[in-house]
mmCIF file of C-alpha atoms and ligand atoms in Angstrom:
data_model
loop_
_atom_site.group_PDB
_atom_site.id
_atom_site.type_symbol
_atom_site.label_atom_id
_atom_site.label_comp_id
_atom_site.label_asym_id
_atom_site.label_seq_id
_atom_site.Cartn_x
_atom_site.Cartn_y
_atom_site.Cartn_z
ATOM 1 C CA MET Y 1 -8.172 -23.825 8.622
ATOM 2 C CA ILE Y 2 -5.375 -22.063 7.885
ATOM 3 C CA PRO Y 3 -7.031 -18.310 7.674
ATOM 4 C CA PHE Y 4 -5.060 -16.224 4.904
ATOM 5 C CA LEU Y 5 -5.504 -13.003 7.755
ATOM 6 C CA ASP Y 6 -7.208 -14.121 11.081
ATOM 7 C CA LEU Y 7 -8.562 -9.569 11.832
ATOM 8 C CA LYS Y 8 -10.308 -10.633 14.576
ATOM 9 C CA GLY Y 9 -7.639 -12.683 16.238
ATOM 10 C CA ILE Y 10 -4.800 -9.697 14.799
ATOM 11 C CA ASN Y 11 -6.984 -6.816 17.211
ATOM 12 C CA ALA Y 12 -7.629 -9.212 20.162
ATOM 13 C CA GLN Y 13 -3.836 -9.064 20.737
ATOM 14 C CA TYR Y 14 -5.359 -5.828 21.892
ATOM 15 C CA LYS Y 15 -8.478 -5.576 22.929
ATOM 16 C CA ALA Y 16 -7.956 -4.236 26.658
ATOM 17 C CA GLU Y 17 -6.188 -0.936 25.033
ATOM 18 C CA LEU Y 18 -8.013 -0.902 21.821
ATOM 19 C CA ILE Y 19 -11.259 -0.747 24.765
ATOM 20 C CA ASP Y 20 -9.475 1.880 27.011
ATOM 21 C CA VAL Y 21 -8.760 4.205 24.371
ATOM 22 C CA CYS Y 22 -12.210 3.596 22.517
ATOM 23 C CA THR Y 23 -14.016 4.719 26.115
ATOM 24 C CA ARG Y 24 -11.880 8.265 25.866
ATOM 25 C CA VAL Y 25 -12.795 8.843 23.471
ATOM 26 C CA ILE Y 26 -16.416 8.334 23.700
ATOM 27 C CA GLU Y 27 -16.291 10.108 26.732
ATOM 28 C CA SER Y 28 -14.412 12.886 25.668
ATOM 29 C CA GLY Y 29 -17.738 14.410 23.412
ATOM 30 C CA TRP Y 30 -15.209 14.696 20.630
ATOM 31 C CA TYR Y 31 -15.604 12.982 17.899
ATOM 32 C CA ILE Y 32 -13.544 15.024 15.250
ATOM 33 C CA GLN Y 33 -10.561 16.565 14.636
ATOM 34 C CA GLY Y 34 -9.109 16.555 18.569
ATOM 35 C CA SER Y 35 -7.030 15.378 20.381
ATOM 36 C CA GLU Y 36 -6.042 12.639 18.855
ATOM 37 C CA CYS Y 37 -6.211 12.836 15.236
ATOM 38 C CA LYS Y 38 -2.983 15.662 16.734
ATOM 39 C CA GLU Y 39 -1.739 13.661 18.569
ATOM 40 C CA PHE Y 40 -1.425 10.302 16.099
ATOM 41 C CA GLU Y 41 -0.133 12.305 13.384
ATOM 42 C CA LYS Y 42 2.591 13.479 15.138
ATOM 43 C CA GLU Y 43 3.475 10.308 15.669
ATOM 44 C CA PHE Y 44 3.412 8.535 12.728
ATOM 45 C CA ALA Y 45 5.382 11.340 11.364
ATOM 46 C CA ASN Y 46 7.737 10.751 13.887
ATOM 47 C CA TYR Y 47 7.174 7.278 12.897
ATOM 48 C CA CYS Y 48 7.884 7.976 8.737
ATOM 49 C CA GLY Y 49 11.204 10.575 9.597
ATOM 50 C CA SER Y 50 8.673 13.154 7.809
ATOM 51 C CA LYS Y 51 7.549 16.285 8.665
ATOM 52 C CA PHE Y 52 4.196 16.236 7.994
ATOM 53 C CA ALA Y 53 1.162 13.706 9.003
ATOM 54 C CA ILE Y 54 -2.363 14.593 8.058
ATOM 55 C CA GLY Y 55 -5.216 12.152 8.487
ATOM 56 C CA VAL Y 56 -7.653 10.755 5.859
ATOM 57 C CA ALA Y 57 -10.658 8.907 5.224
ATOM 58 C CA ASN Y 58 -8.862 6.533 3.432
ATOM 59 C CA GLY Y 59 -5.914 5.335 1.730
ATOM 60 C CA LEU Y 60 -7.719 6.197 -2.121
ATOM 61 C CA GLU Y 61 -8.048 9.469 -0.762
ATOM 62 C CA ALA Y 62 -4.712 10.747 0.195
ATOM 63 C CA LEU Y 63 -3.951 9.286 -3.058
ATOM 64 C CA ILE Y 64 -6.084 12.059 -4.559
ATOM 65 C CA LEU Y 65 -5.568 14.304 -2.200
ATOM 66 C CA ILE Y 66 -2.340 14.823 -2.736
ATOM 67 C CA LEU Y 67 -2.691 15.121 -6.546
ATOM 68 C CA ARG Y 68 -5.683 17.637 -6.263
ATOM 69 C CA ALA Y 69 -3.202 19.862 -3.862
ATOM 70 C CA TYR Y 70 -0.788 19.335 -6.642
ATOM 71 C CA LYS Y 71 -2.457 20.900 -9.100
ATOM 72 C CA GLU Y 72 -4.517 23.991 -6.542
ATOM 73 C CA LEU Y 73 -0.359 25.143 -6.193
ATOM 74 C CA GLY Y 74 -1.019 24.996 -9.723
ATOM 75 C CA PHE Y 75 1.999 22.209 -10.000
ATOM 76 C CA ILE Y 76 -0.357 19.851 -12.286
ATOM 77 C CA ARG Y 77 -3.318 21.154 -14.703
ATOM 78 C CA ASN Y 78 -6.386 18.528 -16.157
ATOM 79 C CA GLY Y 79 -5.311 16.585 -18.792
ATOM 80 C CA ASP Y 80 -1.396 15.820 -17.281
ATOM 81 C CA GLU Y 81 0.199 12.067 -16.980
ATOM 82 C CA VAL Y 82 0.526 10.963 -14.290
ATOM 83 C CA ILE Y 83 3.193 7.222 -14.654
ATOM 84 C CA VAL Y 84 1.742 3.848 -12.422
ATOM 85 C CA PRO Y 85 2.575 1.066 -11.952
ATOM 86 C CA SER Y 86 -0.045 -1.489 -14.839
ATOM 87 C CA ASN Y 87 -0.217 -4.238 -12.394
ATOM 88 C CA THR Y 88 -1.053 -1.947 -9.094
ATOM 89 C CA TYR Y 89 -4.470 -2.698 -7.074
ATOM 90 C CA ILE Y 90 -6.633 0.132 -8.670
ATOM 91 C CA ALA Y 91 -7.436 1.997 -6.189
ATOM 92 C CA SER Y 92 -3.882 3.833 -7.400
ATOM 93 C CA ILE Y 93 -4.899 4.184 -10.539
ATOM 94 C CA LEU Y 94 -8.695 5.634 -10.012
ATOM 95 C CA ALA Y 95 -6.683 8.213 -7.490
ATOM 96 C CA ILE Y 96 -4.730 9.553 -11.224
ATOM 97 C CA SER Y 97 -8.493 9.963 -12.997
ATOM 98 C CA GLU Y 98 -10.857 10.932 -9.857
ATOM 99 C CA ASN Y 99 -8.314 14.190 -10.282
ATOM 100 C CA ASN Y 100 -8.826 14.293 -14.261
ATOM 101 C CA LEU Y 101 -5.454 13.533 -15.261
ATOM 102 C CA VAL Y 102 -4.497 10.556 -17.148
ATOM 103 C CA PRO Y 103 -3.066 7.176 -15.700
ATOM 104 C CA VAL Y 104 0.325 6.130 -17.813
ATOM 105 C CA LEU Y 105 1.087 2.495 -16.970
ATOM 106 C CA VAL Y 106 4.430 1.586 -16.790
ATOM 107 C CA GLU Y 107 5.271 -2.759 -16.451
ATOM 108 C CA PRO Y 108 6.941 -3.274 -13.699
ATOM 109 C CA ASP Y 109 10.050 -6.086 -13.008
ATOM 110 C CA ILE Y 110 8.803 -10.415 -13.194
ATOM 111 C CA ASN Y 111 11.123 -10.807 -10.424
ATOM 112 C CA THR Y 112 10.525 -7.806 -7.896
ATOM 113 C CA TYR Y 113 6.711 -6.508 -9.843
ATOM 114 C CA LEU Y 114 7.564 -3.877 -8.878
ATOM 115 C CA ILE Y 115 7.786 -0.522 -11.458
ATOM 116 C CA ASP Y 116 10.311 -1.326 -14.041
ATOM 117 C CA PRO Y 117 12.256 1.957 -13.788
ATOM 118 C CA LEU Y 118 14.232 1.111 -17.543
ATOM 119 C CA LYS Y 119 10.773 1.466 -18.754
ATOM 120 C CA ILE Y 120 9.429 4.887 -17.094
ATOM 121 C CA GLU Y 121 11.723 7.167 -19.021
ATOM 122 C CA GLU Y 122 10.720 6.241 -22.585
ATOM 123 C CA LYS Y 123 6.759 6.863 -21.443
ATOM 124 C CA ILE Y 124 7.847 10.463 -20.253
ATOM 125 C CA THR Y 125 6.072 12.835 -22.863
ATOM 126 C CA SER Y 126 5.719 17.077 -21.889
ATOM 127 C CA LYS Y 127 2.840 16.293 -19.816
ATOM 128 C CA THR Y 128 4.307 14.106 -16.927
ATOM 129 C CA LYS Y 129 4.133 16.154 -13.944
ATOM 130 C CA ALA Y 130 4.020 12.873 -11.498
ATOM 131 C CA ILE Y 131 5.598 8.918 -11.116
ATOM 132 C CA LEU Y 132 3.022 7.100 -8.973
ATOM 133 C CA THR Y 133 5.473 4.900 -6.864
ATOM 134 C CA VAL Y 134 3.980 1.931 -6.110
ATOM 135 C CA HIS Y 135 5.586 0.091 -3.417
ATOM 136 C CA LEU Y 136 3.554 -3.123 -3.555
ATOM 137 C CA TYR Y 137 3.236 -6.181 -1.475
ATOM 138 C CA GLY Y 138 5.339 -4.002 0.783
ATOM 139 C CA GLN Y 139 8.332 -3.859 -0.797
ATOM 140 C CA ILE Y 140 10.176 -0.808 -1.406
ATOM 141 C CA CYS Y 141 10.719 0.810 -5.367
ATOM 142 C CA GLN Y 142 14.138 1.305 -6.508
ATOM 143 C CA MET Y 143 13.095 5.110 -5.203
ATOM 144 C CA ASN Y 144 17.439 5.788 -5.989
ATOM 145 C CA LYS Y 145 16.568 4.965 -9.691
ATOM 146 C CA ILE Y 146 13.309 6.709 -9.800
ATOM 147 C CA LYS Y 147 14.163 10.346 -8.286
ATOM 148 C CA GLU Y 148 17.388 10.622 -10.586
ATOM 149 C CA ILE Y 149 14.214 10.494 -13.472
ATOM 150 C CA ALA Y 150 11.910 12.530 -11.322
ATOM 151 C CA LYS Y 151 15.058 15.056 -10.952
ATOM 152 C CA LYS Y 152 15.835 14.734 -15.052
ATOM 153 C CA TYR Y 153 11.950 15.925 -16.148
ATOM 154 C CA ASN Y 154 11.106 17.497 -12.964
ATOM 155 C CA LEU Y 155 8.606 14.817 -12.252
ATOM 156 C CA LYS Y 156 7.180 15.480 -8.306
ATOM 157 C CA VAL Y 157 7.512 11.399 -7.162
ATOM 158 C CA ILE Y 158 4.027 10.856 -5.054
ATOM 159 C CA GLU Y 159 4.724 6.845 -3.151
ATOM 160 C CA ASP Y 160 1.799 4.338 -2.370
ATOM 161 C CA SER Y 161 2.959 3.084 0.578
ATOM 162 C CA ALA Y 162 -1.284 1.900 1.996
ATOM 163 C CA GLN Y 163 1.356 -2.398 2.086
ATOM 164 C CA SER Y 164 4.345 -0.677 3.290
ATOM 165 C CA HIS Y 165 4.008 1.013 6.127
ATOM 166 C CA GLY Y 166 7.909 0.780 8.454
ATOM 167 C CA ALA Y 167 9.383 -0.367 4.567
ATOM 168 C CA LYS Y 168 13.374 0.801 3.916
ATOM 169 C CA PHE Y 169 15.822 1.564 1.006
ATOM 170 C CA ASN Y 170 19.318 2.661 1.774
ATOM 171 C CA ASN Y 171 17.649 2.846 6.010
ATOM 172 C CA ILE Y 172 15.275 6.515 4.627
ATOM 173 C CA LYS Y 173 11.242 4.491 5.871
ATOM 174 C CA SER Y 174 8.525 4.771 3.635
ATOM 175 C CA GLY Y 175 6.391 7.543 3.705
ATOM 176 C CA ALA Y 176 9.571 10.390 3.509
ATOM 177 C CA LEU Y 177 11.284 8.404 0.391
ATOM 178 C CA GLY Y 178 9.698 10.799 -2.425
ATOM 179 C CA ASP Y 179 7.842 14.406 -2.134
ATOM 180 C CA ALA Y 180 4.647 13.545 -0.642
ATOM 181 C CA SER Y 181 2.910 9.496 0.030
ATOM 182 C CA GLY Y 182 -0.033 8.427 0.738
ATOM 183 C CA PHE Y 183 -0.767 5.129 2.900
ATOM 184 C CA SER Y 184 -3.957 3.401 3.889
ATOM 185 C CA PHE Y 185 -4.659 2.465 7.292
ATOM 186 C CA TYR Y 186 -7.734 -0.425 5.915
ATOM 187 C CA PRO Y 187 -8.289 -3.106 8.613
ATOM 188 C CA GLY Y 188 -6.654 -5.281 6.374
ATOM 189 C CA LYS Y 189 -3.223 -3.757 6.103
ATOM 190 C CA ASN Y 190 0.568 -3.771 8.304
ATOM 191 C CA LEU Y 191 -1.166 -0.837 10.030
ATOM 192 C CA GLY Y 192 -4.538 -1.770 10.461
ATOM 193 C CA ALA Y 193 -8.016 0.963 11.959
ATOM 194 C CA LEU Y 194 -10.674 -1.065 13.217
ATOM 195 C CA GLY Y 195 -12.814 1.175 10.169
ATOM 196 C CA ASP Y 196 -11.670 2.884 7.115
ATOM 197 C CA ALA Y 197 -8.237 5.344 8.285
ATOM 198 C CA GLY Y 198 -5.179 7.117 5.722
ATOM 199 C CA ALA Y 199 -2.846 9.491 5.999
ATOM 200 C CA VAL Y 200 -0.918 11.429 4.099
ATOM 201 C CA THR Y 201 2.943 12.034 4.949
ATOM 202 C CA THR Y 202 5.302 15.262 3.291
ATOM 203 C CA ASN Y 203 8.375 17.464 3.975
ATOM 204 C CA ASN Y 204 6.893 20.508 2.223
ATOM 205 C CA GLU Y 205 4.600 22.703 4.789
ATOM 206 C CA GLU Y 206 2.806 24.515 1.376
ATOM 207 C CA LEU Y 207 1.058 21.347 0.150
ATOM 208 C CA ALA Y 208 0.362 19.534 3.747
ATOM 209 C CA ASN Y 209 -1.705 22.845 4.726
ATOM 210 C CA THR Y 210 -3.441 22.853 1.026
ATOM 211 C CA ILE Y 211 -3.686 18.880 1.576
ATOM 212 C CA ARG Y 212 -5.474 19.594 5.677
ATOM 213 C CA ALA Y 213 -7.808 22.150 3.862
ATOM 214 C CA LEU Y 214 -9.234 20.629 1.055
ATOM 215 C CA GLY Y 215 -9.627 17.318 3.003
ATOM 216 C CA ASN Y 216 -11.865 20.094 5.249
ATOM 217 C CA TYR Y 217 -14.290 21.230 2.721
ATOM 218 C CA GLY Y 218 -11.287 23.371 0.986
ATOM 219 C CA SER Y 219 -11.452 25.947 3.950
ATOM 220 C CA HIS Y 220 -8.623 26.061 7.225
ATOM 221 C CA LYS Y 221 -10.869 28.604 8.881
ATOM 222 C CA LYS Y 222 -14.494 27.119 9.934
ATOM 223 C CA TYR Y 223 -16.682 28.948 7.435
ATOM 224 C CA GLU Y 224 -13.885 30.338 5.154
ATOM 225 C CA ASN Y 225 -13.642 28.619 2.009
ATOM 226 C CA LEU Y 226 -10.443 28.462 0.321
ATOM 227 C CA TYR Y 227 -11.138 25.779 -2.664
ATOM 228 C CA LYS Y 228 -13.718 23.554 -3.623
ATOM 229 C CA GLY Y 229 -12.422 20.427 -0.967
ATOM 230 C CA ILE Y 230 -13.734 17.660 0.279
ATOM 231 C CA ASN Y 231 -14.713 15.408 3.291
ATOM 232 C CA SER Y 232 -11.297 12.958 4.079
ATOM 233 C CA ARG Y 233 -11.294 13.164 7.657
ATOM 234 C CA LEU Y 234 -9.103 10.836 9.963
ATOM 235 C CA ASP Y 235 -12.260 9.674 12.723
ATOM 236 C CA GLU Y 236 -11.078 10.452 17.152
ATOM 237 C CA ILE Y 237 -12.339 6.923 17.043
ATOM 238 C CA GLN Y 238 -9.380 4.891 14.714
ATOM 239 C CA ALA Y 239 -6.713 7.860 15.534
ATOM 240 C CA ALA Y 240 -6.880 6.641 18.834
ATOM 241 C CA MET Y 241 -6.793 3.182 18.450
ATOM 242 C CA LEU Y 242 -3.556 3.297 15.054
ATOM 243 C CA LYS Y 243 -1.771 5.081 17.622
ATOM 244 C CA VAL Y 244 -2.197 1.585 20.227
ATOM 245 C CA LYS Y 245 -1.609 -0.314 17.377
ATOM 246 C CA LEU Y 246 1.461 2.237 15.822
ATOM 247 C CA LYS Y 247 2.967 0.890 19.021
ATOM 248 C CA TYR Y 248 3.445 -2.157 18.488
ATOM 249 C CA LEU Y 249 4.377 -2.033 14.586
ATOM 250 C CA ASP Y 250 7.661 -2.881 14.208
ATOM 251 C CA GLU Y 251 6.920 -6.614 16.442
ATOM 252 C CA GLU Y 252 4.555 -6.762 13.518
ATOM 253 C CA ILE Y 253 6.590 -6.898 11.348
ATOM 254 C CA LYS Y 254 9.271 -8.617 12.757
ATOM 255 C CA ARG Y 255 7.233 -11.753 12.758
ATOM 256 C CA ARG Y 256 6.106 -11.273 9.552
ATOM 257 C CA ARG Y 257 9.367 -11.122 8.626
ATOM 258 C CA GLY Y 258 9.882 -14.341 10.262
ATOM 259 C CA ILE Y 259 7.267 -15.974 8.610
ATOM 260 C CA ALA Y 260 9.095 -14.855 4.770
ATOM 261 C CA LYS Y 261 11.502 -15.977 6.466
ATOM 262 C CA TYR Y 262 10.282 -19.305 6.956
ATOM 263 C CA TYR Y 263 8.417 -19.469 3.616
ATOM 264 C CA LEU Y 264 12.366 -18.353 1.780
ATOM 265 C CA ASP Y 265 14.092 -20.749 3.837
ATOM 266 C CA ASN Y 266 12.278 -24.050 3.515
ATOM 267 C CA ILE Y 267 9.278 -24.322 0.031
ATOM 268 C CA GLN Y 268 11.060 -26.310 -2.444
ATOM 269 C CA ASN Y 269 8.718 -27.433 -4.948
ATOM 270 C CA LYS Y 270 10.508 -26.933 -8.583
ATOM 271 C CA ASN Y 271 6.735 -25.721 -9.829
ATOM 272 C CA VAL Y 272 7.241 -22.624 -7.266
ATOM 273 C CA ILE Y 273 8.683 -18.755 -7.760
ATOM 274 C CA LEU Y 274 10.121 -17.289 -4.542
ATOM 275 C CA PRO Y 275 9.505 -14.510 -4.352
ATOM 276 C CA LYS Y 276 12.942 -11.365 -4.378
ATOM 277 C CA PHE Y 277 13.996 -8.696 -2.855
ATOM 278 C CA LYS Y 278 16.897 -6.845 -1.977
ATOM 279 C CA ASP Y 279 17.747 -6.571 1.483
ATOM 280 C CA GLU Y 280 15.344 -7.638 4.444
ATOM 281 C CA SER Y 281 14.782 -3.591 5.649
ATOM 282 C CA SER Y 282 13.434 -2.719 2.018
ATOM 283 C CA HIS Y 283 10.250 -5.468 2.633
ATOM 284 C CA VAL Y 284 7.684 -5.355 5.509
ATOM 285 C CA TRP Y 285 5.629 -8.170 3.526
ATOM 286 C CA HIS Y 286 1.872 -7.670 3.268
ATOM 287 C CA VAL Y 287 2.492 -9.954 0.615
ATOM 288 C CA PHE Y 288 3.783 -13.334 0.246
ATOM 289 C CA ALA Y 289 2.948 -13.854 -2.901
ATOM 290 C CA ILE Y 290 4.148 -16.271 -4.854
ATOM 291 C CA ARG Y 291 3.765 -16.971 -8.464
ATOM 292 C CA THR Y 292 3.255 -20.860 -10.496
ATOM 293 C CA SER Y 293 2.216 -20.784 -14.114
ATOM 294 C CA GLU Y 294 -0.954 -23.824 -13.075
ATOM 295 C CA ARG Y 295 -1.804 -20.941 -10.213
ATOM 296 C CA GLU Y 296 -5.281 -21.964 -9.983
ATOM 297 C CA ASN Y 297 -4.895 -26.213 -9.412
ATOM 298 C CA LEU Y 298 -1.948 -25.206 -6.448
ATOM 299 C CA GLN Y 299 -5.160 -22.261 -5.381
ATOM 300 C CA LYS Y 300 -7.486 -25.418 -5.141
ATOM 301 C CA TYR Y 301 -5.407 -28.476 -4.062
ATOM 302 C CA LEU Y 302 -4.138 -25.513 -0.604
ATOM 303 C CA THR Y 303 -8.101 -25.025 -0.682
ATOM 304 C CA ASP Y 304 -8.542 -29.090 -0.050
ATOM 305 C CA ASN Y 305 -5.350 -28.603 2.611
ATOM 306 C CA LYS Y 306 -7.224 -25.668 4.723
ATOM 307 C CA ILE Y 307 -5.124 -22.912 3.962
ATOM 308 C CA GLN Y 308 -6.936 -20.280 2.952
ATOM 309 C CA THR Y 309 -5.311 -18.071 -0.107
ATOM 310 C CA LEU Y 310 -5.709 -15.043 -1.823
ATOM 311 C CA ILE Y 311 -4.761 -13.528 -5.011
ATOM 312 C CA HIS Y 312 -3.583 -10.364 -5.421
ATOM 313 C CA TYR Y 313 -4.760 -9.226 -8.304
ATOM 314 C CA PRO Y 314 -6.453 -11.521 -9.998
ATOM 315 C CA ILE Y 315 -7.902 -8.891 -13.299
ATOM 316 C CA PRO Y 316 -5.452 -7.046 -14.528
ATOM 317 C CA PRO Y 317 -6.383 -3.003 -15.002
ATOM 318 C CA HIS Y 318 -6.399 -2.824 -17.637
ATOM 319 C CA LYS Y 319 -8.709 -5.318 -18.468
ATOM 320 C CA GLN Y 320 -10.934 -3.710 -15.520
ATOM 321 C CA VAL Y 321 -14.652 -3.139 -17.195
ATOM 322 C CA ALA Y 322 -13.955 1.010 -15.087
ATOM 323 C CA TYR Y 323 -10.666 0.888 -17.782
ATOM 324 C CA ARG Y 324 -12.320 -0.209 -21.136
ATOM 325 C CA GLU Y 325 -10.688 2.217 -23.926
ATOM 326 C CA TRP Y 326 -7.044 0.091 -22.303
ATOM 327 C CA ASN Y 327 -9.039 -3.017 -22.793
ATOM 328 C CA SER Y 328 -7.387 -3.480 -25.926
ATOM 329 C CA GLU Y 329 -3.965 -3.357 -24.879
ATOM 330 C CA ILE Y 330 -2.008 -6.024 -23.830
ATOM 331 C CA TYR Y 331 0.676 -5.422 -21.171
ATOM 332 C CA PRO Y 332 3.044 -8.783 -20.817
ATOM 333 C CA ILE Y 333 4.792 -8.452 -17.687
ATOM 334 C CA SER Y 334 1.549 -7.972 -15.720
ATOM 335 C CA GLU Y 335 -0.538 -10.243 -17.260
ATOM 336 C CA GLN Y 336 2.214 -13.389 -17.248
ATOM 337 C CA ILE Y 337 2.147 -11.644 -13.343
ATOM 338 C CA HIS Y 338 -1.823 -11.350 -12.641
ATOM 339 C CA SER Y 339 -2.427 -15.200 -14.052
ATOM 340 C CA GLU Y 340 0.181 -16.574 -12.018
ATOM 341 C CA ILE Y 341 0.625 -14.807 -8.661
ATOM 342 C CA LEU Y 342 -0.526 -16.420 -5.563
ATOM 343 C CA SER Y 343 -0.411 -14.762 -2.096
ATOM 344 C CA LEU Y 344 -0.040 -17.713 1.099
ATOM 345 C CA PRO Y 345 -1.295 -16.176 4.874
ATOM 346 C CA ILE Y 346 1.207 -14.349 6.709
ATOM 347 C CA SER Y 347 0.644 -12.270 9.742
ATOM 348 C CA GLY Y 348 2.440 -11.072 13.467
ATOM 349 C CA ILE Y 349 -0.175 -13.881 15.378
ATOM 350 C CA GLN Y 350 0.529 -16.941 11.818
ATOM 351 C CA SER Y 351 2.651 -20.039 14.371
ATOM 352 C CA LEU Y 352 5.314 -22.165 13.271
ATOM 353 C CA GLU Y 353 3.732 -24.634 13.037
ATOM 354 C CA ASP Y 354 0.861 -23.562 11.287
ATOM 355 C CA THR Y 355 3.416 -22.533 8.562
ATOM 356 C CA LYS Y 356 5.874 -25.642 8.763
ATOM 357 C CA TYR Y 357 2.067 -27.193 8.155
ATOM 358 C CA VAL Y 358 2.020 -24.419 4.922
ATOM 359 C CA VAL Y 359 5.562 -24.979 4.010
ATOM 360 C CA ASN Y 360 4.643 -29.132 3.925
ATOM 361 C CA VAL Y 361 1.693 -29.258 1.321
ATOM 362 C CA ILE Y 362 3.582 -26.542 -1.126
ATOM 363 C CA ASN Y 363 6.528 -29.495 -0.720
ATOM 364 C CA ASN Y 364 3.789 -31.858 -1.688
ATOM 365 C CA TRP Y 365 2.649 -30.767 -4.434
ATOM 366 C CA LYS Y 366 2.150 -31.863 -7.447
ATOM 367 C CA LYS Y 367 0.440 -30.297 -10.945
HETATM 368 C C1 PLP T 401 -5.281 -0.338 0.091
HETATM 369 C C2 PLP T 401 -4.090 0.300 -1.139
HETATM 370 C C3 PLP T 401 -5.664 1.118 -1.124
HETATM 371 C C4 PLP T 401 -6.480 2.194 -1.082
HETATM 372 O O1 PLP T 401 -6.213 1.949 -0.308
HETATM 373 P P1 PLP T 401 -8.295 1.536 1.190
HETATM 374 O O2 PLP T 401 -7.741 2.484 2.575
HETATM 375 O O3 PLP T 401 -8.556 1.217 0.615
HETATM 376 O O4 PLP T 401 -8.579 3.819 0.587
HETATM 377 C C5 PLP T 401 -4.727 1.566 -2.793
HETATM 378 N N1 PLP T 401 -3.144 1.480 -2.826
HETATM 379 C C6 PLP T 401 -2.761 0.289 -2.794
HETATM 380 C C7 PLP T 401 -1.523 -0.418 -3.256
HETATM 381 C C8 PLP T 401 -3.718 -0.029 -1.955
HETATM 382 O O5 PLP T 401 -3.343 -1.200 -1.261
#
């Protein structure tokens, strides 16, 4: 079987180094909010080209804390609206709901699967306070157009960068393209910890300080609480392992681009639609998603041929039980994407032989 993502194999590349740093943390006797986290935050901010990075417990809480901080700073209030793409992973939307804010769904572009800037303005009201852009599958949204709209209506631009570590728009990296950005280091992401982890990046010092306090019981100083905060911190052991893996992130991205290019140059089947993107640097191929009207048929055929695929994602957010209030609404482009999309295996350790095999099998598929 060609696995969708061989996490064990990916981490095996760095096993000796990972064990070394884990031993260092174990022997330090210091497990939360120490030097490993501080150093990783500095290196990650540096990597993204942002002034600040704050380690948090996971990607969902990174997004939750950004919105919560804007509330504490008085920019957003309960009941305000946040624009978000209708075809995102549910976490982007949960972060809005969790803050007692209203997610306003905007349809994506059918070619890029990213929020369609042309459809944002019609959804803006006097309550709209932010646009949560999601760089889905690893591709950066049209940030120039989105930022123009945000400026016109005085909205914050928040990036969901959970899938786009290292992707660039006009030479600026994900994490430095908006007012604040939430990252996930879930093990399967392009930069993955060996457990849950996340970070927020921003150039805004006041926002960074507020987020840091909110993720630490609402406290800057031990036993003094400014806010009704939560506990969302990046463990020393995860920070230490992320520091190791950050050194190899660009290599991982390069290899993913090589596989994506091979797929794009060689998959030729009239029933398969290949992904479209702006330029090489704008996509880090967290997911290589193809589209076909016969998705179930193709997925079964690939499984029969020992190729594992996944669907990102099978149910659109507005059809989820958790959002039953939206269940009767219609988002035709999202619904089409969710019913036709299929993610092919891709990772920094996938061999050319396996990639060639996937291409051949797909090229021989008849629906
Ligand atoms: C993974 C992911 C998240 C959530 O990150 P976790 O670390 O799993 O909480 C949020 N948004 C998107 C787009 C994701 O892919």
